[in-house]
């Protein structure tokens, strides 16, 4: 809880809801007759709607990227370090939009909302959604604001995949793309970890084939396990080592299965906390969206050919200790962009935080984002630049 | 199943059982009044009992390291590629012993055997055992054979930890130590993965707090999950990529949670198969033995100081793509050995197989082991050398 709102904060923010009644045909073949998206905006949209930046969130993210919902909030939004007046995503210049993706569990239509056709909570009946579906809903969302072209679209991890997809499927609708700690598709190992996470959830008897809300329960054991596992893959071996090492709870070994090393306690806590804020079906569905993403497959596996459609300029950022989406995965995108003759800047940031580094205000990283977006800002009408 | 036994095989092998009636005080403080170890031997023990090699097994290993139990066996023992006449661990020279560790589930006293004090299966009541406890049982086992000094003790992964412990706690009882794909202690990340595996098992309702055998059931879901996760960490990202890539079961995405990518099917199969051959309590206990191992802690964290007690010569082997026990972990041991003035050879083997590489007959690796042990063989009495 801030005593006072910091001067470089976007301040108190109220999430809003946008309803859409035009049916949406999803990649899976199903049609949503209508849906809603919850969102936040920071800064002011300018007269010609040219200063908008879209933030795309990652697996467990949501629309609350910056600022506070109330003076009682313990923490600001998940990317508050990057978004605000004078910050790299500078709300003095830009109008920033952050929405909860379709299928999410923070207010947008998804597994925890009611299926109007049945009057019951969707649960596992909610259709699978893909990165492409999200981009489609985000494009419609932009239409609603009269935003023909985004000044920039920015995202890390799964968010970066959305940015990548935007750049090739709506090339004329963004000036700049920042793709952070991402990959052009999952590796086999990535898919394997996702599958273990899904199996953890599905094997929890409280999952009830995804209809747990109807049963008035939650698969806390399975979802907690999935998060524990995910969490290990978000951190680097070194950062876990620095943070916990082999620190023990007691002076000597206890020779039982209770917490012996502090890292065990930390993981259990992380797992449990997650089950209180996140929905298992949404987690399942988001991991599948990750698995499915493979834009190069549309061109026989030729990433450069797909990217040749892009018209924006790119910033790619990776982090040295990220082993979930290693620098090599960002470099695949960079190489393909260079091969297809695009404007691309790339920086590999020395960071100990692993994949999670994209959420940290690491100076070199923040400066890269700031520099890239300041160039974008210079092209805005005089009153915003 | 072999049509005929290969000439370089140790042939048909019958496991044997050794009973021990001298009470064993374990590190955890509990005492086993008696216990049995199941074992196999290959080759012949020489007159002065100087040509014995002890094989220490890893997490899911057992005593069946080489040869066949019957002509119907689909596969030979787990390290058949390394053990046999003319092979790196050459039974023409050496008498090789491989036993199932205490607490195992392949015939040695452990959670699946009967507690004589209660007449019931031990289950979760079986005491925790440590690497040090295993070395103690192995030393007693050697006494039974009249083996005062092993020509060599060899092991990979958790097996390597046993070898390391032998070298400093019974320095006069081995001439040579081969420590393969191992580490002087687990990293925080290693412990974290183990904890997720244990939680997978404990959270399975069929686990019944470890007394599942009494309940006539098995925690297949949890143990299967633990194995799926473990399996990912045994393989390298590249080897999984080479083997499965993004190969799909169907021509197009199915948009459901059934097998979509072949790697999912593979993992589910691996998990399920494991539950048919391995015990969940043993798995739990072996992961704890891994967590606990930290010989340097006995000397205030100074590994070189602990290793200064060793008298044998060492071979250390690591594999480039092993990220469970990376080359850097082996190099910690190597550096400490050099610092303490020991004879040590170290080779980092280019291999795609990840941690599992230690089970593969990679030529450079096999040649290193062969060379190291041939030097050992030269010191044997004339009839064995």
XYZ file of C-alpha atoms in Angstrom:
770
model
C 0.000 0.000 0.000
C 1.474 3.353 -0.988
C 1.073 6.128 1.578
C 0.834 8.478 -1.337
C 0.719 7.624 -4.994
C 4.263 7.995 -6.388
C 4.626 10.861 -8.862
C 5.722 8.525 -11.661
C 2.691 6.266 -11.169
C -0.366 6.255 -13.409
C -2.244 6.568 -10.112
C -5.583 5.088 -9.133
C -7.046 3.095 -11.962
C -10.504 1.669 -12.475
C -10.769 -1.352 -14.769
C -13.418 -1.040 -17.440
C -15.374 -3.523 -19.490
C -15.994 -3.610 -23.232
C -18.798 -5.765 -24.612
C -18.643 -7.197 -28.109
C -21.746 -8.530 -29.843
C -20.261 -9.378 -33.210
C -19.809 -13.156 -33.228
C -16.192 -14.269 -33.076
C -15.164 -17.363 -35.021
C -12.250 -18.931 -33.184
C -9.363 -20.893 -34.674
C -10.790 -24.045 -33.120
C -13.930 -23.644 -35.247
C -16.286 -22.640 -32.457
C -18.071 -19.297 -32.463
C -18.569 -17.011 -29.499
C -21.788 -15.053 -30.172
C -20.622 -12.315 -27.815
C -17.978 -11.682 -25.173
C -16.524 -9.026 -22.960
C -13.010 -7.870 -22.266
C -11.912 -6.124 -19.119
C -9.225 -3.517 -19.605
C -7.340 -0.563 -18.221
C -5.920 2.493 -19.951
C -3.191 4.844 -18.851
C -2.491 8.286 -20.377
C -4.630 10.085 -22.944
C -5.520 9.057 -26.461
C -4.617 11.904 -28.801
C -6.868 13.495 -31.416
C -5.844 11.281 -34.341
C -5.586 8.168 -32.170
C -1.955 7.725 -33.169
C -0.339 7.467 -29.735
C -1.727 4.151 -28.501
C 0.438 1.362 -27.166
C -1.058 -2.057 -26.603
C 0.377 -4.218 -23.829
C -0.041 -7.976 -24.367
C 0.115 -10.058 -21.212
C 1.807 -13.368 -20.529
C 0.518 -16.705 -19.214
C -0.592 -15.615 -15.775
C -0.922 -11.895 -16.451
C -3.993 -9.729 -16.655
C -5.185 -6.226 -17.546
C -3.841 -4.634 -14.368
C -0.427 -3.644 -15.703
C 0.126 -0.341 -13.895
C -1.104 1.868 -11.066
C -3.287 0.981 -8.124
C -6.915 -0.048 -7.779
C -7.136 1.460 -4.321
C -4.971 3.010 -1.663
C -5.175 -0.340 0.126
C -3.370 -2.215 -2.679
C -0.270 -3.936 -1.466
C 1.337 -3.785 -4.914
C 0.793 -1.869 -8.144
C 0.085 -3.552 -11.516
C 2.445 -6.212 -12.833
C 4.437 -3.897 -15.112
C 4.229 -0.709 -13.095
C 8.007 -0.346 -13.289
C 7.772 0.163 -17.056
C 4.511 2.115 -17.476
C 3.884 5.637 -16.191
C 4.777 9.287 -16.620
C 8.479 9.460 -17.437
C 8.851 5.674 -17.456
C 9.987 3.700 -20.531
C 6.374 3.293 -21.677
C 5.771 6.945 -21.046
C 2.179 7.943 -20.397
C 3.158 11.572 -20.979
C 3.416 10.615 -24.646
C 1.396 7.465 -25.030
C -2.083 6.146 -24.415
C -1.512 2.676 -23.023
C -4.078 -0.124 -23.219
C -3.861 -3.330 -21.270
C -6.610 -5.927 -21.447
C -7.291 -9.316 -19.967
C -7.192 -11.788 -22.819
C -10.240 -13.745 -23.874
C -10.301 -16.994 -21.898
C -8.649 -15.246 -18.958
C -9.918 -15.284 -15.408
C -9.744 -11.647 -14.393
C -13.049 -10.441 -15.768
C -12.907 -11.131 -19.487
C -15.149 -13.829 -20.904
C -13.582 -17.165 -20.120
C -13.955 -20.427 -18.208
C -15.059 -18.667 -15.008
C -17.834 -16.632 -16.660
C -21.346 -17.732 -17.548
C -22.090 -19.333 -20.892
C -25.207 -17.451 -22.048
C -26.369 -20.513 -23.993
C -26.619 -22.687 -20.889
C -26.801 -20.187 -18.032
C -23.982 -22.143 -16.381
C -20.338 -21.306 -15.839
C -18.318 -22.250 -18.925
C -15.671 -24.249 -17.087
C -13.945 -26.700 -19.392
C -16.608 -26.079 -22.040
C -15.016 -22.758 -22.845
C -13.485 -23.122 -26.302
C -9.746 -23.177 -26.821
C -8.330 -19.862 -27.875
C -5.110 -19.154 -29.720
C -2.694 -16.280 -29.995
C -4.330 -15.493 -33.328
C -7.751 -15.327 -31.656
C -6.388 -12.906 -29.096
C -4.931 -10.678 -31.778
C -8.317 -10.693 -33.487
C -10.083 -9.585 -30.291
C -7.413 -6.949 -29.685
C -7.873 -5.612 -33.232
C -11.608 -5.312 -32.676
C -10.885 -3.660 -29.388
C -8.689 -1.103 -31.169
C -11.509 -0.457 -33.636
C -13.754 0.380 -30.712
C -11.325 3.169 -29.753
C -10.900 4.306 -33.314
C -7.273 3.205 -33.215
C -6.334 2.332 -36.769
C -2.621 2.014 -36.077
C -0.859 1.399 -32.797
C 2.253 3.459 -32.127
C 3.602 0.247 -30.629
C 2.570 -3.161 -29.387
C 4.627 -4.566 -26.556
C 4.726 -7.884 -24.754
C 6.915 -10.371 -22.950
C 6.856 -14.165 -23.181
C 3.417 -15.268 -24.418
C 2.755 -11.527 -24.793
C 5.657 -11.321 -27.236
C 4.022 -14.021 -29.338
C 0.947 -11.821 -29.647
C 3.137 -8.928 -30.737
C 4.823 -11.129 -33.328
C 1.479 -12.260 -34.646
C 0.191 -8.683 -34.831
C 3.215 -7.690 -36.885
C 2.495 -10.193 -39.639
C -1.283 -10.454 -39.642
C -2.069 -6.743 -39.208
C 1.172 -5.258 -40.532
C -0.388 -1.881 -41.290
C -1.797 -1.533 -37.799
C 1.397 -1.056 -35.793
C 4.420 1.200 -36.152
C 6.627 -0.630 -33.711
C 6.803 -4.024 -32.032
C 8.681 -4.869 -28.843
C 9.039 -8.621 -28.357
C 10.604 -9.476 -25.022
C 11.836 -12.847 -23.710
C 9.800 -14.665 -26.300
C 10.120 -17.343 -28.982
C 8.765 -17.977 -32.471
C 7.304 -21.257 -31.212
C 7.700 -23.551 -28.220
C 10.508 -26.073 -28.087
C 9.720 -29.708 -27.403
C 10.901 -29.224 -23.839
C 8.574 -26.222 -23.423
C 5.631 -28.328 -24.586
C 6.712 -31.143 -22.293
C 6.706 -28.869 -19.227
C 3.284 -27.538 -20.228
C 1.976 -31.071 -20.554
C 3.185 -31.970 -17.056
C 1.463 -28.842 -15.734
C -1.782 -29.788 -17.464
C -1.568 -33.357 -16.243
C -1.032 -32.077 -12.703
C -4.313 -30.226 -12.959
C -6.259 -32.942 -14.773
C -5.174 -35.632 -12.328
C -6.438 -33.697 -9.334
C -9.780 -35.348 -8.401
C -11.075 -31.859 -7.564
C -10.680 -30.926 -11.223
C -13.861 -32.851 -12.098
C -13.016 -32.757 -15.808
C -12.903 -28.984 -15.581
C -16.385 -28.557 -14.111
C -15.098 -27.868 -10.604
C -16.903 -24.565 -10.183
C -20.208 -26.356 -10.605
C -18.999 -28.751 -7.924
C -18.132 -25.790 -5.716
C -14.497 -26.766 -5.438
C -11.084 -25.889 -6.878
C -8.248 -28.216 -7.959
C -5.829 -26.515 -5.592
C -3.446 -29.460 -5.426
C -3.042 -29.787 -9.170
C -3.001 -26.088 -9.982
C -0.551 -25.498 -7.143
C 1.745 -28.199 -8.512
C 1.536 -26.711 -12.002
C 2.535 -23.344 -10.612
C 5.394 -24.758 -8.536
C 6.785 -26.390 -11.638
C 6.183 -23.305 -13.771
C 7.857 -21.159 -11.189
C 11.072 -23.193 -11.317
C 11.193 -22.672 -15.069
C 10.699 -18.908 -14.712
C 13.705 -18.555 -12.434
C 17.318 -19.276 -13.178
C 19.335 -21.877 -11.329
C 21.562 -19.023 -10.135
C 18.744 -16.800 -8.919
C 17.232 -19.660 -6.918
C 20.687 -20.400 -5.605
C 21.307 -16.790 -4.580
C 17.905 -16.476 -2.990
C 17.707 -19.765 -1.103
C 20.842 -21.813 -1.595
C 20.545 -24.803 0.695
C 19.125 -22.707 3.542
C 17.337 -24.964 5.948
C 14.295 -24.420 8.122
C 15.942 -26.146 11.095
C 19.547 -26.450 12.234
C 19.723 -30.101 11.326
C 18.024 -32.441 8.901
C 14.604 -33.546 10.105
C 14.360 -36.723 8.016
C 10.735 -36.217 7.140
C 8.748 -34.726 4.277
C 7.920 -31.423 5.906
C 9.762 -28.275 4.848
C 13.463 -28.936 5.208
C 14.924 -26.450 2.752
C 13.533 -22.925 2.513
C 13.080 -23.296 -1.244
C 10.476 -25.987 -0.537
C 8.507 -23.594 1.614
C 8.771 -20.871 -1.008
C 7.497 -23.150 -3.766
C 4.607 -24.453 -1.691
C 3.646 -20.879 -0.872
C 3.874 -19.789 -4.509
C 1.736 -22.721 -5.580
C -0.912 -22.110 -2.978
C -1.072 -18.347 -3.510
C -1.582 -18.920 -7.219
C -4.631 -21.122 -6.666
C -6.310 -18.194 -4.923
C -5.922 -15.841 -7.839
C -5.936 -17.966 -10.946
C -8.297 -20.385 -12.622
C -7.207 -23.896 -13.561
C -9.121 -24.021 -16.845
C -7.615 -20.699 -17.880
C -4.173 -22.039 -17.031
C -4.798 -25.135 -19.164
C -6.052 -23.068 -22.068
C -3.202 -20.546 -21.941
C -0.612 -23.324 -21.982
C -2.310 -24.756 -25.069
C -2.232 -21.332 -26.749
C 1.524 -21.365 -26.116
C 1.874 -24.873 -27.552
C -0.111 -24.016 -30.670
C 1.719 -20.824 -31.574
C 3.862 -21.426 -34.652
C 3.370 -18.698 -37.248
C 6.158 -20.053 -39.456
C 4.094 -23.206 -39.982
C 1.815 -21.074 -42.183
C 4.769 -20.743 -44.571
C 6.140 -24.238 -44.448
C 8.306 -23.458 -41.444
C 9.989 -20.436 -43.022
C 9.954 -17.777 -40.297
C 11.656 -15.166 -42.494
C 8.946 -15.613 -45.107
C 6.201 -15.025 -42.537
C 8.027 -12.038 -41.105
C 8.542 -10.545 -44.540
C 4.920 -9.399 -44.243
C 5.764 -7.119 -41.306
C 6.044 -3.364 -41.845
C 6.879 -2.101 -38.354
C 10.230 -1.747 -36.700
C 11.209 -4.242 -34.050
C 12.905 -4.358 -30.698
C 13.849 -7.808 -29.464
C 15.073 -8.338 -25.916
C 16.345 -11.527 -24.277
C 17.926 -12.301 -20.925
C 21.100 -14.305 -20.412
C 19.787 -16.711 -17.766
C 16.339 -17.235 -19.301
C 16.231 -20.951 -20.055
C 12.500 -21.127 -20.708
C 12.806 -18.822 -23.726
C 16.543 -18.591 -24.049
C 18.340 -15.827 -25.957
C 18.762 -18.299 -28.821
C 14.985 -18.299 -29.280
C 14.862 -14.502 -29.579
C 17.801 -14.698 -31.963
C 15.808 -16.987 -34.246
C 13.347 -14.121 -34.634
C 16.107 -11.540 -35.017
C 17.851 -13.592 -37.709
C 14.608 -14.104 -39.605
C 13.831 -10.375 -39.404
C 17.264 -9.432 -40.699
C 16.979 -12.020 -43.461
C 13.666 -10.513 -44.509
C 15.142 -7.001 -44.549
C 13.357 -5.529 -41.538
C 14.404 -2.861 -39.065
C 15.340 -4.733 -35.928
C 17.271 -3.853 -32.803
C 18.243 -6.653 -30.480
C 19.724 -6.645 -27.032
C 20.635 -9.568 -24.807
C 20.493 -8.354 -21.246
C 22.787 -9.708 -18.556
C 20.353 -10.673 -15.814
C 20.218 -13.307 -13.123
C 16.421 -13.498 -12.872
C 15.845 -16.067 -15.625
C 12.647 -15.770 -17.648
C 11.130 -13.573 -14.935
C 13.712 -10.909 -15.789
C 11.253 -9.361 -18.241
C 9.197 -8.185 -15.257
C 12.140 -6.516 -13.528
C 13.253 -2.884 -14.018
C 16.774 -3.858 -15.070
C 18.423 -0.588 -16.151
C 19.889 -1.750 -19.494
C 16.581 -3.364 -20.370
C 14.491 -0.359 -19.350
C 16.832 1.931 -21.265
C 16.488 -0.183 -24.390
C 12.715 -0.047 -24.164
C 12.823 3.678 -23.405
C 15.134 4.415 -26.325
C 13.091 2.366 -28.763
C 9.818 3.985 -27.727
C 11.293 7.504 -27.607
C 12.061 7.118 -31.310
C 8.423 6.092 -31.787
C 7.293 9.108 -29.741
C 9.270 11.461 -31.984
C 6.999 10.551 -34.872
C 3.845 11.487 -32.954
C 1.993 14.799 -33.553
C 3.774 17.707 -31.876
C 1.541 17.785 -28.810
C 2.495 14.170 -27.895
C 6.104 13.926 -29.032
C 14.959 -60.920 -26.014
C 18.297 -62.071 -27.414
C 18.155 -65.088 -29.730
C 21.505 -66.033 -28.352
C 23.429 -64.366 -25.556
C 25.962 -61.960 -27.144
C 29.574 -63.016 -26.638
C 30.401 -59.816 -24.778
C 27.507 -60.259 -22.350
C 27.846 -61.480 -18.810
C 25.102 -63.919 -19.811
C 22.228 -65.258 -17.742
C 22.332 -63.872 -14.244
C 20.469 -64.872 -11.115
C 20.037 -62.188 -8.482
C 21.035 -63.242 -4.998
C 20.116 -62.082 -1.535
C 22.369 -61.243 1.395
C 20.881 -61.032 4.899
C 22.410 -58.853 7.566
C 21.574 -59.315 11.217
C 23.883 -56.729 12.733
C 21.710 -53.731 13.608
C 22.261 -50.728 11.406
C 22.027 -47.272 12.964
C 20.906 -44.884 10.255
C 21.776 -41.209 9.889
C 18.208 -40.335 10.794
C 18.709 -41.942 14.187
C 16.549 -45.009 13.638
C 17.982 -48.508 13.805
C 17.211 -51.369 11.466
C 17.684 -54.572 13.496
C 18.244 -56.529 10.296
C 17.855 -56.123 6.542
C 18.572 -57.794 3.258
C 20.185 -56.614 0.054
C 19.550 -58.142 -3.331
C 22.554 -58.177 -5.640
C 24.178 -59.527 -8.745
C 27.804 -60.273 -9.494
C 29.589 -60.584 -12.813
C 33.038 -62.093 -13.339
C 35.086 -63.933 -10.744
C 36.500 -62.703 -7.476
C 40.234 -63.434 -7.409
C 42.115 -65.175 -4.616
C 43.118 -62.058 -2.690
C 39.790 -60.341 -3.343
C 41.562 -57.437 -4.999
C 39.688 -57.275 -8.299
C 36.234 -56.178 -7.156
C 34.392 -53.234 -8.652
C 31.303 -51.915 -6.950
C 28.619 -50.318 -9.102
C 26.449 -47.737 -7.309
C 23.059 -47.136 -8.876
C 21.167 -43.918 -9.452
C 17.687 -42.761 -8.420
C 15.618 -45.296 -10.311
C 18.281 -47.944 -10.789
C 18.607 -51.363 -9.228
C 20.964 -54.328 -8.897
C 20.334 -55.596 -12.421
C 23.157 -53.752 -14.164
C 24.220 -56.318 -16.762
C 23.212 -59.532 -18.499
C 19.826 -61.202 -18.703
C 17.577 -62.828 -16.169
C 16.088 -65.111 -18.789
C 16.087 -65.676 -22.512
C 12.705 -63.975 -22.537
C 14.103 -60.638 -21.313
C 13.403 -57.835 -23.708
C 16.427 -55.888 -22.533
C 19.604 -56.590 -20.577
C 20.558 -54.787 -17.332
C 20.695 -51.017 -17.229
C 24.446 -50.688 -17.790
C 25.009 -53.720 -19.972
C 26.795 -51.540 -22.504
C 29.577 -50.903 -19.990
C 29.867 -54.197 -18.114
C 30.961 -57.518 -19.625
C 33.894 -59.427 -21.071
C 35.944 -56.967 -23.111
C 33.731 -54.023 -22.164
C 35.009 -50.951 -20.266
C 34.152 -52.568 -16.936
C 35.791 -55.749 -18.082
C 34.615 -58.925 -16.368
C 37.667 -60.714 -17.775
C 39.636 -58.739 -15.225
C 37.155 -57.648 -12.616
C 34.600 -59.089 -10.265
C 31.677 -56.680 -10.493
C 29.081 -56.247 -7.762
C 25.824 -54.415 -8.212
C 23.273 -54.234 -5.439
C 19.880 -52.689 -4.901
C 20.288 -49.985 -2.300
C 18.612 -50.173 1.073
C 15.209 -48.526 0.782
C 14.943 -49.629 -2.829
C 12.018 -51.508 -4.305
C 13.691 -54.306 -6.231
C 14.126 -56.835 -3.452
C 16.256 -55.084 -0.867
C 14.679 -54.132 2.431
C 12.639 -51.005 1.884
C 9.162 -49.501 1.893
C 7.670 -52.448 -0.036
C 9.012 -55.129 2.311
C 7.602 -56.268 5.620
C 8.582 -54.564 8.851
C 9.364 -57.504 11.140
C 8.322 -55.458 14.175
C 4.755 -55.032 12.926
C 4.299 -57.801 10.399
C 3.032 -55.145 7.979
C 4.568 -53.621 4.891
C 6.838 -50.717 5.886
C 5.367 -48.198 3.474
C 6.026 -44.639 4.622
C 7.187 -45.959 8.008
C 10.430 -47.077 6.430
C 13.139 -44.787 7.796
C 14.862 -42.234 5.613
C 18.208 -43.401 4.330
C 21.125 -41.302 3.172
C 24.041 -41.734 0.813
C 26.177 -42.282 3.921
C 23.842 -45.095 5.057
C 24.152 -46.756 1.680
C 27.922 -46.590 1.789
C 27.783 -48.190 5.231
C 25.645 -51.076 3.944
C 27.908 -51.461 0.927
C 30.973 -51.618 3.187
C 29.362 -54.349 5.253
C 28.448 -56.098 2.065
C 32.093 -55.977 0.959
C 33.107 -57.452 4.321
C 30.796 -60.382 3.642
C 32.801 -61.127 0.479
C 36.109 -60.579 2.205
C 36.737 -57.540 0.036
C 38.949 -55.223 2.035
C 39.695 -52.878 -0.842
C 37.748 -52.346 -4.043
C 39.766 -52.055 -7.216
C 37.246 -49.383 -8.150
C 33.871 -47.986 -7.215
C 31.856 -46.556 -10.062
C 28.583 -44.702 -10.322
C 26.621 -42.098 -12.242
C 24.387 -39.354 -10.869
C 23.217 -40.342 -7.361
C 25.566 -43.317 -7.832
C 28.444 -40.876 -8.226
C 27.567 -39.324 -4.880
C 27.990 -42.735 -3.256
C 31.378 -43.086 -4.920
C 32.400 -39.650 -3.654
C 31.311 -40.545 -0.146
C 33.202 -43.852 -0.261
C 36.370 -42.027 -1.258
C 36.386 -39.837 1.853
C 34.788 -42.028 4.492
C 36.520 -45.306 3.587
C 39.576 -43.910 1.797
C 41.624 -47.072 2.331
C 38.937 -49.302 0.856
C 39.102 -48.247 -2.794
C 41.905 -47.842 -5.317
C 39.926 -45.893 -7.868
C 36.733 -43.878 -8.055
C 34.762 -43.078 -11.197
C 32.209 -40.337 -10.601
C 30.009 -39.760 -13.620
C 27.458 -36.994 -14.292
C 27.298 -36.177 -10.611
C 27.550 -33.239 -8.229
C 29.003 -32.553 -4.787
C 25.537 -31.533 -3.611
C 22.224 -30.577 -5.169
C 21.608 -27.044 -6.388
C 18.565 -25.156 -5.169
C 16.894 -25.868 -8.509
C 17.613 -29.598 -8.136
C 15.972 -29.586 -4.704
C 13.049 -27.607 -6.099
C 12.396 -30.175 -8.838
C 12.612 -32.972 -6.258
C 10.113 -31.167 -4.076
C 7.639 -30.851 -6.954
C 8.051 -34.580 -7.621
C 7.396 -35.413 -3.970
C 4.412 -33.102 -3.824
C 3.013 -34.777 -6.947
C 3.103 -38.085 -5.114
C 1.889 -36.803 -1.754
C -1.043 -34.958 -3.291
C -2.345 -38.067 -5.031
C -5.275 -39.274 -2.881
C -4.152 -42.828 -3.637
C -0.931 -42.125 -1.740
C -2.761 -42.472 1.593
C 0.141 -40.851 3.445
C 2.392 -43.542 2.061
C 0.349 -46.494 3.313
C -1.109 -47.256 -0.122
C 0.000 -50.883 -0.205
C -2.088 -51.557 2.888
C -4.965 -49.911 1.021
C -4.269 -52.173 -1.956
C -3.681 -49.278 -4.307
C -0.866 -47.304 -5.934
C -0.511 -43.525 -6.411
C -0.128 -43.954 -10.157
C -1.188 -40.406 -10.980
C 1.291 -38.758 -8.661
C 4.188 -41.129 -9.280
C 3.558 -40.885 -13.015
C 3.673 -37.089 -12.835
C 6.885 -37.200 -10.826
C 8.458 -39.396 -13.472
C 7.238 -37.236 -16.358
C 8.859 -34.244 -14.732
C 12.008 -36.156 -13.859
C 12.237 -37.443 -17.385
C 12.269 -33.931 -18.837
C 15.180 -33.070 -16.586
C 17.115 -36.176 -17.653
C 16.942 -35.246 -21.316
C 18.357 -32.221 -23.057
C 16.233 -29.670 -24.862
C 18.072 -30.683 -28.051
C 17.576 -34.421 -27.631
C 13.855 -33.949 -27.049
C 13.801 -31.640 -30.046
C 15.606 -34.139 -32.250
C 13.435 -37.004 -31.117
C 10.014 -35.364 -31.214
C 10.272 -31.766 -32.394
C 6.722 -30.533 -32.790
C 5.562 -33.801 -34.363
C 1.823 -34.049 -34.057
C -0.450 -37.019 -33.595
C -2.937 -35.682 -36.171
C -2.536 -33.545 -39.282
C -4.140 -30.541 -37.663
C -4.610 -29.199 -34.178
C -7.422 -30.934 -32.321
C -8.084 -28.181 -29.775
C -8.567 -30.539 -26.887
C -6.445 -31.974 -24.104
C -5.783 -35.363 -25.658
C -2.382 -36.114 -27.158
C -1.645 -33.420 -29.701
C 2.148 -33.538 -29.825
C 4.010 -36.842 -29.806
C 6.140 -35.712 -26.888
C 2.984 -35.642 -24.774
C 2.277 -39.255 -25.590
C 5.865 -40.218 -24.870
C 5.823 -38.543 -21.469
C 2.504 -40.075 -20.478
C 3.823 -43.483 -21.474
C 7.068 -42.995 -19.556
C 5.132 -41.911 -16.481
C 2.748 -44.818 -16.609
C 5.395 -47.443 -17.299
C 7.376 -46.205 -14.308
C 4.461 -46.707 -11.933
C 4.459 -50.399 -12.860
C 8.061 -50.949 -11.910
C 8.828 -48.461 -9.160
C 7.543 -47.711 -5.698
C 6.398 -44.225 -4.721
C 7.821 -44.325 -1.193
C 11.178 -45.441 -2.553
C 11.072 -42.583 -5.045
C 10.339 -40.104 -2.254
C 13.122 -41.466 -0.088
C 15.703 -41.517 -2.882
C 14.970 -37.895 -3.761
C 15.524 -36.979 -0.112
C 18.845 -38.863 -0.097
C 19.812 -36.666 -3.043
C 18.719 -33.496 -1.244
C 20.617 -34.399 1.918
C 23.924 -35.235 0.294
C 26.449 -32.503 1.068
C 29.752 -33.956 2.298
C 31.441 -30.552 2.290
C 29.036 -29.446 5.017
C 30.997 -31.712 7.369
C 33.957 -29.351 6.857
C 32.180 -26.030 6.923
C 31.461 -26.159 3.211
C 35.073 -26.773 2.179
C 34.895 -29.516 -0.426
C 38.657 -29.633 -0.917
C 39.129 -30.207 2.783
C 36.720 -33.158 2.750
C 38.321 -34.580 -0.362
C 41.794 -34.260 1.123
C 40.929 -37.450 3.017
C 40.704 -39.449 -0.220
C 43.525 -41.802 -1.209
C 42.262 -43.254 -4.481
C 42.639 -41.902 -7.977
C 39.638 -40.330 -9.634
C 37.942 -40.213 -12.984
C 35.296 -37.536 -13.389
C 33.018 -37.497 -16.413
C 30.399 -34.934 -17.391
C 28.229 -34.423 -20.460
C 27.829 -31.148 -22.320
C 24.007 -31.087 -22.453
C 23.422 -32.393 -18.927
C 21.542 -29.584 -17.195
C 20.467 -31.616 -14.172
C 24.079 -32.119 -13.090
C 25.869 -29.833 -15.482
C 29.585 -30.073 -16.291
C 30.125 -27.156 -13.902
C 29.002 -29.400 -11.041
C 31.548 -32.092 -11.924
C 34.151 -29.363 -12.265
C 33.521 -28.274 -8.684
C 34.637 -31.751 -7.634
C 37.566 -31.735 -10.050
C 38.772 -28.353 -8.809
C 38.512 -29.437 -5.192
C 40.431 -32.643 -5.941
C 43.194 -30.763 -7.708
C 43.316 -28.241 -4.880
C 43.729 -31.069 -2.396
C 46.510 -32.639 -4.467
C 44.710 -35.736 -5.713
C 45.113 -37.756 -8.886
C 42.178 -36.812 -11.040
C 41.331 -37.189 -14.709
C 38.375 -35.287 -16.028
C 36.611 -35.436 -19.345
C 33.620 -33.463 -20.544
C 31.911 -35.530 -23.200
C 30.105 -33.952 -26.131
C 26.717 -35.648 -25.997
C 23.186 -34.673 -26.900
C 21.448 -36.996 -24.431
C 21.473 -34.678 -21.406
C 21.824 -36.281 -17.985
C 20.783 -39.638 -19.438
C 24.031 -39.657 -21.440
C 25.727 -41.545 -18.614
C 23.655 -44.596 -19.567
C 24.653 -44.481 -23.249
C 27.698 -46.204 -24.798
C 29.135 -42.967 -26.186
C 32.554 -43.944 -27.602
C 34.646 -41.148 -26.003
C 32.956 -41.816 -22.671
C 33.361 -45.584 -22.871
C 36.999 -45.151 -23.882
C 37.652 -42.894 -20.916
C 36.151 -45.433 -18.541
C 38.025 -48.247 -20.279
C 41.354 -46.414 -20.116
C 40.927 -45.493 -16.479
C 40.012 -49.031 -15.445
C 42.691 -50.661 -17.609
C 45.256 -48.745 -15.554
C 43.568 -50.155 -12.453
C 43.617 -53.653 -13.968
C 47.387 -53.414 -14.558
C 47.920 -53.284 -10.812
C 45.988 -56.528 -10.240
C 47.774 -59.843 -9.629
C 49.153 -61.312 -12.845
C 46.285 -63.728 -13.394
C 43.740 -60.846 -13.518
C 45.732 -58.062 -15.153
